[in-house]
Amino acid sequence: MGEFKRRSHEQEKPSVDIVRAAPEDAEAICDIRDRAWLKAYTVDAPDLKITEEDVLLAAKGPDDRFFKNRVEYLKKRLAEDSGQNLWLYVAKIDGKVVGYTDPSLDDRGRRRIGAMYVDPAQQGKGVGGKLIRQALEALGRDQDIYLEVVEYNQNAIGFYEHFGFVKTGNPAPPEEGRPEYLVTFPEIEMVLKAQKKSHVP
Ligand SMILES: CC(C)(COP(=O)(O)OP(=O)(O)OC[C@H]1O[C@@H](n2cnc3c(N)ncnc32)[C@H](O)[C@@H]1OP(=O)(O)O)[C@@H](O)C(=O)NCCC(=O)NCCS
């Protein structure tokens, strides 16, 4: 019985490939982020109400303007990138992009994970786990790694805690130049502390 259960659980996890993103992945990347936002950021709590319309406007902009611009910008950056400045990885199942992450250095030189998104239809199947392991490998574990997460996004906070991140208690830096008609998602900062070198006497 135990054996049967273990096997059927394993069968639920598809085979996931993690590869460097290519220009032709840009549209799938932007689409996955928007659909993941819609699922994760819509909220109707007593003290906070953010509707699907609010999230869609923040994601895509009026007349989908942001979406088209983001796809073009990303396509161009991926085409120009020689691998030094843009560490963008996609997860693929059967050749289809189902998630992505972008480990990077922030403007203070701190190591950072800026994005971690899995297609809502593929969440809970091991894709995010593979992506975060790749991001941590790319960044290295000899320095602290930071990220920001929406404060009511308990699913993502639990996911990051599972991989050792803790809340710093510092406010996330405000996003500059954001038009006032767009909703702001309240964010917190988390950190994965550097692994201490073991001192061999
Ligand atoms: C958060 C997210 C990236 C996780 O990806 P996922 O593919 O669903 O996660 P996985 O199935 O790969 O889980 C990986 C591991 O984390 C664990 N985990 C996942 N969510 C967890 C949670 N909320 N609490 C505790 N552990 C969790 C899993 O049990 C699994 O553990 P294992 O490797 O020991 O088996 C994904 O749900 C997502 O894209 N959410 C919407 C977008 C988002 O919120 N992104 C973060 C923005 S900052």
mmCIF file of C-alpha atoms and ligand atoms in Angstrom:
data_model
loop_
_atom_site.group_PDB
_atom_site.id
_atom_site.type_symbol
_atom_site.label_atom_id
_atom_site.label_comp_id
_atom_site.label_asym_id
_atom_site.label_seq_id
_atom_site.Cartn_x
_atom_site.Cartn_y
_atom_site.Cartn_z
ATOM 1 C CA MET A 1 0.000 0.000 0.000
ATOM 2 C CA GLY A 2 2.817 2.390 1.020
ATOM 3 C CA GLU A 3 4.702 1.481 -2.132
ATOM 4 C CA PHE A 4 1.596 2.095 -4.259
ATOM 5 C CA LYS A 5 1.040 5.512 -2.668
ATOM 6 C CA ARG A 6 4.663 6.519 -3.187
ATOM 7 C CA ARG A 7 4.574 5.510 -6.844
ATOM 8 C CA SER A 8 1.318 7.318 -7.604
ATOM 9 C CA HIS A 9 2.734 10.478 -5.952
ATOM 10 C CA GLU A 10 5.870 10.252 -8.067
ATOM 11 C CA GLN A 11 3.774 9.907 -11.218
ATOM 12 C CA GLU A 12 2.132 13.264 -10.461
ATOM 13 C CA LYS A 13 5.489 15.039 -10.791
ATOM 14 C CA PRO A 14 6.252 15.728 -14.443
ATOM 15 C CA SER A 15 9.761 15.844 -15.855
ATOM 16 C CA VAL A 16 10.920 19.473 -15.697
ATOM 17 C CA ASP A 17 13.875 20.938 -17.631
ATOM 18 C CA ILE A 18 15.514 24.163 -16.477
ATOM 19 C CA VAL A 19 17.277 26.085 -19.253
ATOM 20 C CA ARG A 20 18.467 29.630 -19.976
ATOM 21 C CA ALA A 21 15.651 31.743 -21.407
ATOM 22 C CA ALA A 22 15.735 32.538 -25.140
ATOM 23 C CA PRO A 23 14.115 35.515 -26.950
ATOM 24 C CA GLU A 24 11.259 33.324 -28.186
ATOM 25 C CA ASP A 25 10.316 32.581 -24.537
ATOM 26 C CA ALA A 26 9.512 36.250 -23.822
ATOM 27 C CA GLU A 27 5.785 36.107 -24.492
ATOM 28 C CA ALA A 28 5.254 32.944 -22.408
ATOM 29 C CA ILE A 29 7.279 34.471 -19.548
ATOM 30 C CA CYS A 30 5.146 37.636 -19.484
ATOM 31 C CA ASP A 31 1.903 35.676 -19.797
ATOM 32 C CA ILE A 32 2.803 33.315 -16.940
ATOM 33 C CA ARG A 33 3.658 36.237 -14.662
ATOM 34 C CA ASP A 34 0.305 37.915 -15.333
ATOM 35 C CA ARG A 35 -1.736 34.757 -14.749
ATOM 36 C CA ALA A 36 0.249 33.916 -11.593
ATOM 37 C CA TRP A 37 -0.349 37.475 -10.320
ATOM 38 C CA LEU A 38 -4.085 37.124 -10.924
ATOM 39 C CA LYS A 39 -4.272 33.961 -8.837
ATOM 40 C CA ALA A 40 -1.919 35.105 -6.065
ATOM 41 C CA TYR A 41 -2.714 38.812 -5.663
ATOM 42 C CA THR A 42 -6.502 39.046 -5.904
ATOM 43 C CA VAL A 43 -7.683 39.503 -2.321
ATOM 44 C CA ASP A 44 -10.942 40.277 -0.556
ATOM 45 C CA ALA A 45 -10.048 40.664 3.116
ATOM 46 C CA PRO A 46 -11.717 42.990 5.668
ATOM 47 C CA ASP A 47 -8.737 45.358 5.606
ATOM 48 C CA LEU A 48 -7.600 44.880 1.996
ATOM 49 C CA LYS A 49 -9.559 44.463 -1.205
ATOM 50 C CA ILE A 50 -7.767 44.055 -4.523
ATOM 51 C CA THR A 51 -10.027 42.887 -7.338
ATOM 52 C CA GLU A 52 -9.185 40.883 -10.459
ATOM 53 C CA GLU A 53 -9.658 44.101 -12.456
ATOM 54 C CA ASP A 54 -7.091 45.891 -10.240
ATOM 55 C CA VAL A 55 -4.569 43.076 -10.722
ATOM 56 C CA LEU A 56 -5.161 42.880 -14.471
ATOM 57 C CA LEU A 57 -4.714 46.626 -14.892
ATOM 58 C CA ALA A 58 -1.504 46.580 -12.821
ATOM 59 C CA ALA A 59 -0.210 43.623 -14.847
ATOM 60 C CA LYS A 60 -1.223 44.518 -18.377
ATOM 61 C CA GLY A 61 -1.859 48.269 -18.258
ATOM 62 C CA PRO A 62 -4.555 50.120 -20.195
ATOM 63 C CA ASP A 63 -5.274 48.334 -23.522
ATOM 64 C CA ASP A 64 -2.669 45.674 -22.668
ATOM 65 C CA ARG A 65 -0.017 48.329 -23.317
ATOM 66 C CA PHE A 66 2.366 47.143 -20.582
ATOM 67 C CA PHE A 67 2.152 43.549 -21.779
ATOM 68 C CA LYS A 68 3.182 44.350 -25.352
ATOM 69 C CA ASN A 69 5.989 46.639 -24.165
ATOM 70 C CA ARG A 70 7.285 44.079 -21.658
ATOM 71 C CA VAL A 71 7.368 41.312 -24.278
ATOM 72 C CA GLU A 72 9.268 43.500 -26.751
ATOM 73 C CA TYR A 73 11.697 44.764 -24.084
ATOM 74 C CA LEU A 74 12.401 41.274 -22.766
ATOM 75 C CA LYS A 75 12.813 39.821 -26.258
ATOM 76 C CA LYS A 76 15.379 42.506 -27.046
ATOM 77 C CA ARG A 77 17.268 42.033 -23.782
ATOM 78 C CA LEU A 78 17.364 38.253 -24.193
ATOM 79 C CA ALA A 79 18.620 38.632 -27.782
ATOM 80 C CA GLU A 80 21.386 41.031 -26.696
ATOM 81 C CA ASP A 81 22.383 39.153 -23.566
ATOM 82 C CA SER A 82 25.639 37.282 -23.597
ATOM 83 C CA GLY A 83 24.845 35.494 -20.361
ATOM 84 C CA GLN A 84 26.691 37.925 -18.100
ATOM 85 C CA ASN A 85 23.984 40.399 -17.145
ATOM 86 C CA LEU A 86 20.663 38.619 -17.339
ATOM 87 C CA TRP A 87 20.317 35.304 -15.581
ATOM 88 C CA LEU A 88 16.860 34.320 -16.632
ATOM 89 C CA TYR A 89 15.927 30.664 -16.453
ATOM 90 C CA VAL A 90 12.765 28.986 -17.688
ATOM 91 C CA ALA A 91 11.241 25.702 -16.604
ATOM 92 C CA LYS A 92 9.875 23.563 -19.413
ATOM 93 C CA ILE A 93 7.583 20.560 -19.449
ATOM 94 C CA ASP A 94 7.500 18.765 -22.818
ATOM 95 C CA GLY A 95 9.217 21.782 -24.373
ATOM 96 C CA LYS A 96 6.591 24.275 -23.117
ATOM 97 C CA VAL A 97 7.553 27.139 -20.785
ATOM 98 C CA VAL A 98 5.735 26.660 -17.455
ATOM 99 C CA GLY A 99 7.699 28.952 -15.138
ATOM 100 C CA TYR A 100 10.716 31.215 -14.769
ATOM 101 C CA THR A 101 13.067 32.909 -12.342
ATOM 102 C CA ASP A 102 15.594 35.739 -12.619
ATOM 103 C CA PRO A 103 18.414 35.618 -10.064
ATOM 104 C CA SER A 104 20.351 38.881 -10.318
ATOM 105 C CA LEU A 105 22.379 41.545 -8.535
ATOM 106 C CA ASP A 106 20.433 44.580 -7.327
ATOM 107 C CA ASP A 107 21.679 48.162 -7.695
ATOM 108 C CA ARG A 108 23.463 47.854 -4.327
ATOM 109 C CA GLY A 109 25.267 44.729 -5.523
ATOM 110 C CA ARG A 110 23.165 42.475 -3.286
ATOM 111 C CA ARG A 111 22.171 39.061 -4.576
ATOM 112 C CA ARG A 112 18.505 38.874 -5.311
ATOM 113 C CA ILE A 113 15.697 36.770 -6.704
ATOM 114 C CA GLY A 114 13.422 39.222 -8.494
ATOM 115 C CA ALA A 115 10.870 36.842 -9.964
ATOM 116 C CA MET A 116 9.676 33.316 -9.341
ATOM 117 C CA TYR A 117 6.537 32.382 -11.204
ATOM 118 C CA VAL A 118 4.951 29.072 -12.146
ATOM 119 C CA ASP A 119 1.960 28.676 -14.472
ATOM 120 C CA PRO A 120 -1.067 28.300 -12.135
ATOM 121 C CA ALA A 121 -1.991 25.005 -13.874
ATOM 122 C CA GLN A 122 1.454 23.573 -13.048
ATOM 123 C CA GLN A 123 1.904 24.753 -9.464
ATOM 124 C CA GLY A 124 2.473 22.192 -6.718
ATOM 125 C CA LYS A 125 4.262 19.745 -9.043
ATOM 126 C CA GLY A 126 7.895 20.500 -8.269
ATOM 127 C CA VAL A 127 8.491 23.221 -10.891
ATOM 128 C CA GLY A 128 9.097 26.066 -8.402
ATOM 129 C CA GLY A 129 11.433 23.830 -6.370
ATOM 130 C CA LYS A 130 13.598 23.197 -9.423
ATOM 131 C CA LEU A 131 13.617 26.886 -10.337
ATOM 132 C CA ILE A 132 14.651 28.090 -6.890
ATOM 133 C CA ARG A 133 17.437 25.496 -6.670
ATOM 134 C CA GLN A 134 18.731 26.783 -10.021
ATOM 135 C CA ALA A 135 18.510 30.405 -8.832
ATOM 136 C CA LEU A 136 20.430 29.591 -5.643
ATOM 137 C CA GLU A 137 23.070 27.723 -7.605
ATOM 138 C CA ALA A 138 23.490 30.658 -10.012
ATOM 139 C CA LEU A 139 23.801 33.177 -7.164
ATOM 140 C CA GLY A 140 26.014 31.031 -4.939
ATOM 141 C CA ARG A 141 25.493 30.578 -1.206
ATOM 142 C CA ASP A 142 28.464 32.587 0.053
ATOM 143 C CA GLN A 143 26.443 35.825 0.402
ATOM 144 C CA ASP A 144 22.950 36.645 1.656
ATOM 145 C CA ILE A 145 20.173 36.431 -0.958
ATOM 146 C CA TYR A 146 17.221 38.838 -0.807
ATOM 147 C CA LEU A 147 13.759 38.939 -2.305
ATOM 148 C CA GLU A 148 10.498 40.819 -1.932
ATOM 149 C CA VAL A 149 7.151 39.102 -1.653
ATOM 150 C CA VAL A 150 3.594 40.416 -1.356
ATOM 151 C CA GLU A 151 2.835 40.375 2.360
ATOM 152 C CA TYR A 152 -0.464 38.461 2.067
ATOM 153 C CA ASN A 153 0.953 35.903 -0.406
ATOM 154 C CA GLN A 154 1.157 33.159 2.224
ATOM 155 C CA ASN A 155 1.706 30.450 -0.360
ATOM 156 C CA ALA A 156 4.898 32.067 -1.661
ATOM 157 C CA ILE A 157 6.083 33.000 1.846
ATOM 158 C CA GLY A 158 5.651 29.350 2.915
ATOM 159 C CA PHE A 159 7.495 28.219 -0.212
ATOM 160 C CA TYR A 160 10.443 30.544 0.479
ATOM 161 C CA GLU A 161 10.512 29.529 4.170
ATOM 162 C CA HIS A 162 10.664 25.917 3.040
ATOM 163 C CA PHE A 163 13.942 26.813 1.296
ATOM 164 C CA GLY A 164 15.348 28.621 4.351
ATOM 165 C CA PHE A 165 14.357 32.262 3.724
ATOM 166 C CA VAL A 166 13.243 34.323 6.738
ATOM 167 C CA LYS A 167 11.460 37.676 6.979
ATOM 168 C CA THR A 168 13.935 40.524 7.588
ATOM 169 C CA GLY A 169 11.392 42.914 9.113
ATOM 170 C CA ASN A 170 12.715 45.656 6.774
ATOM 171 C CA PRO A 171 10.235 47.401 4.492
ATOM 172 C CA ALA A 172 10.551 46.493 0.823
ATOM 173 C CA PRO A 173 11.877 49.484 -1.169
ATOM 174 C CA PRO A 174 9.011 51.436 -2.812
ATOM 175 C CA GLU A 175 8.659 51.060 -6.563
ATOM 176 C CA GLU A 176 9.563 54.329 -8.239
ATOM 177 C CA GLY A 177 7.625 55.956 -11.058
ATOM 178 C CA ARG A 178 4.467 53.908 -10.549
ATOM 179 C CA PRO A 179 1.368 55.659 -11.968
ATOM 180 C CA GLU A 180 -1.164 56.512 -9.250
ATOM 181 C CA TYR A 181 -4.064 54.729 -10.976
ATOM 182 C CA LEU A 182 -2.315 51.387 -10.420
ATOM 183 C CA VAL A 183 -2.880 49.408 -7.242
ATOM 184 C CA THR A 184 0.159 48.848 -5.018
ATOM 185 C CA PHE A 185 0.784 45.381 -3.665
ATOM 186 C CA PRO A 186 2.207 45.691 -0.122
ATOM 187 C CA GLU A 187 5.519 43.833 0.045
ATOM 188 C CA ILE A 188 7.886 42.479 2.680
ATOM 189 C CA GLU A 189 11.555 41.550 2.360
ATOM 190 C CA MET A 190 12.969 38.078 2.998
ATOM 191 C CA VAL A 191 16.564 36.857 3.157
ATOM 192 C CA LEU A 192 18.402 33.562 2.862
ATOM 193 C CA LYS A 193 21.480 33.968 5.019
ATOM 194 C CA ALA A 194 24.848 33.055 3.513
ATOM 195 C CA GLN A 195 26.161 29.619 4.267
ATOM 196 C CA LYS A 196 29.001 29.889 6.736
ATOM 197 C CA LYS A 197 32.270 28.411 5.531
ATOM 198 C CA SER A 198 33.264 25.520 7.708
ATOM 199 C CA HIS A 199 36.708 26.166 9.170
ATOM 200 C CA VAL A 200 38.947 23.207 8.712
ATOM 201 C CA PRO A 201 41.677 23.419 11.349
HETATM 202 C C1 LIG B 1 5.314 30.046 -5.089
HETATM 203 C C2 LIG B 1 5.548 29.148 -6.302
HETATM 204 C C3 LIG B 1 6.699 29.716 -7.133
HETATM 205 C C4 LIG B 1 5.909 27.730 -5.841
HETATM 206 O O1 LIG B 1 6.111 26.913 -6.987
HETATM 207 P P1 LIG B 1 5.496 25.441 -7.052
HETATM 208 O O2 LIG B 1 5.849 24.855 -8.364
HETATM 209 O O3 LIG B 1 4.040 25.527 -6.749
HETATM 210 O O4 LIG B 1 6.267 24.714 -5.859
HETATM 211 P P2 LIG B 1 6.781 23.201 -5.826
HETATM 212 O O5 LIG B 1 5.639 22.283 -6.087
HETATM 213 O O6 LIG B 1 7.955 23.048 -6.731
HETATM 214 O O7 LIG B 1 7.271 23.062 -4.334
HETATM 215 C C5 LIG B 1 8.657 22.961 -4.016
HETATM 216 C C6 LIG B 1 8.798 22.616 -2.560
HETATM 217 O O8 LIG B 1 8.270 23.689 -1.766
HETATM 218 C C7 LIG B 1 7.274 23.201 -0.879
HETATM 219 N N1 LIG B 1 6.239 24.213 -0.764
HETATM 220 C C8 LIG B 1 5.547 24.778 -1.778
HETATM 221 N N2 LIG B 1 4.677 25.690 -1.297
HETATM 222 C C9 LIG B 1 4.820 25.672 0.052
HETATM 223 C C10 LIG B 1 4.193 26.378 1.109
HETATM 224 N N3 LIG B 1 3.266 27.279 0.877
HETATM 225 N N4 LIG B 1 4.590 26.124 2.373
HETATM 226 C C11 LIG B 1 5.557 25.207 2.634
HETATM 227 N N5 LIG B 1 6.189 24.487 1.648
HETATM 228 C C12 LIG B 1 5.814 24.724 0.386
HETATM 229 C C13 LIG B 1 6.757 21.934 -1.526
HETATM 230 O O9 LIG B 1 6.196 21.055 -0.574
HETATM 231 C C14 LIG B 1 8.007 21.371 -2.162
HETATM 232 O O10 LIG B 1 8.775 20.688 -1.176
HETATM 233 P P3 LIG B 1 9.831 19.504 -1.557
HETATM 234 O O11 LIG B 1 10.777 20.067 -2.604
HETATM 235 O O12 LIG B 1 10.509 19.233 -0.250
HETATM 236 O O13 LIG B 1 8.983 18.395 -2.088
HETATM 237 C C15 LIG B 1 4.277 29.025 -7.175
HETATM 238 O O14 LIG B 1 3.223 28.535 -6.394
HETATM 239 C C16 LIG B 1 3.856 30.331 -7.820
HETATM 240 O O15 LIG B 1 4.292 30.653 -8.907
HETATM 241 N N6 LIG B 1 2.947 31.068 -7.143
HETATM 242 C C17 LIG B 1 2.372 32.301 -7.712
HETATM 243 C C18 LIG B 1 3.393 33.350 -7.969
HETATM 244 C C19 LIG B 1 4.131 33.737 -6.735
HETATM 245 O O16 LIG B 1 3.536 33.942 -5.683
HETATM 246 N N7 LIG B 1 5.443 33.852 -6.889
HETATM 247 C C20 LIG B 1 6.291 34.402 -5.888
HETATM 248 C C21 LIG B 1 6.362 35.861 -6.140
HETATM 249 S S1 LIG B 1 7.533 36.626 -5.070
#
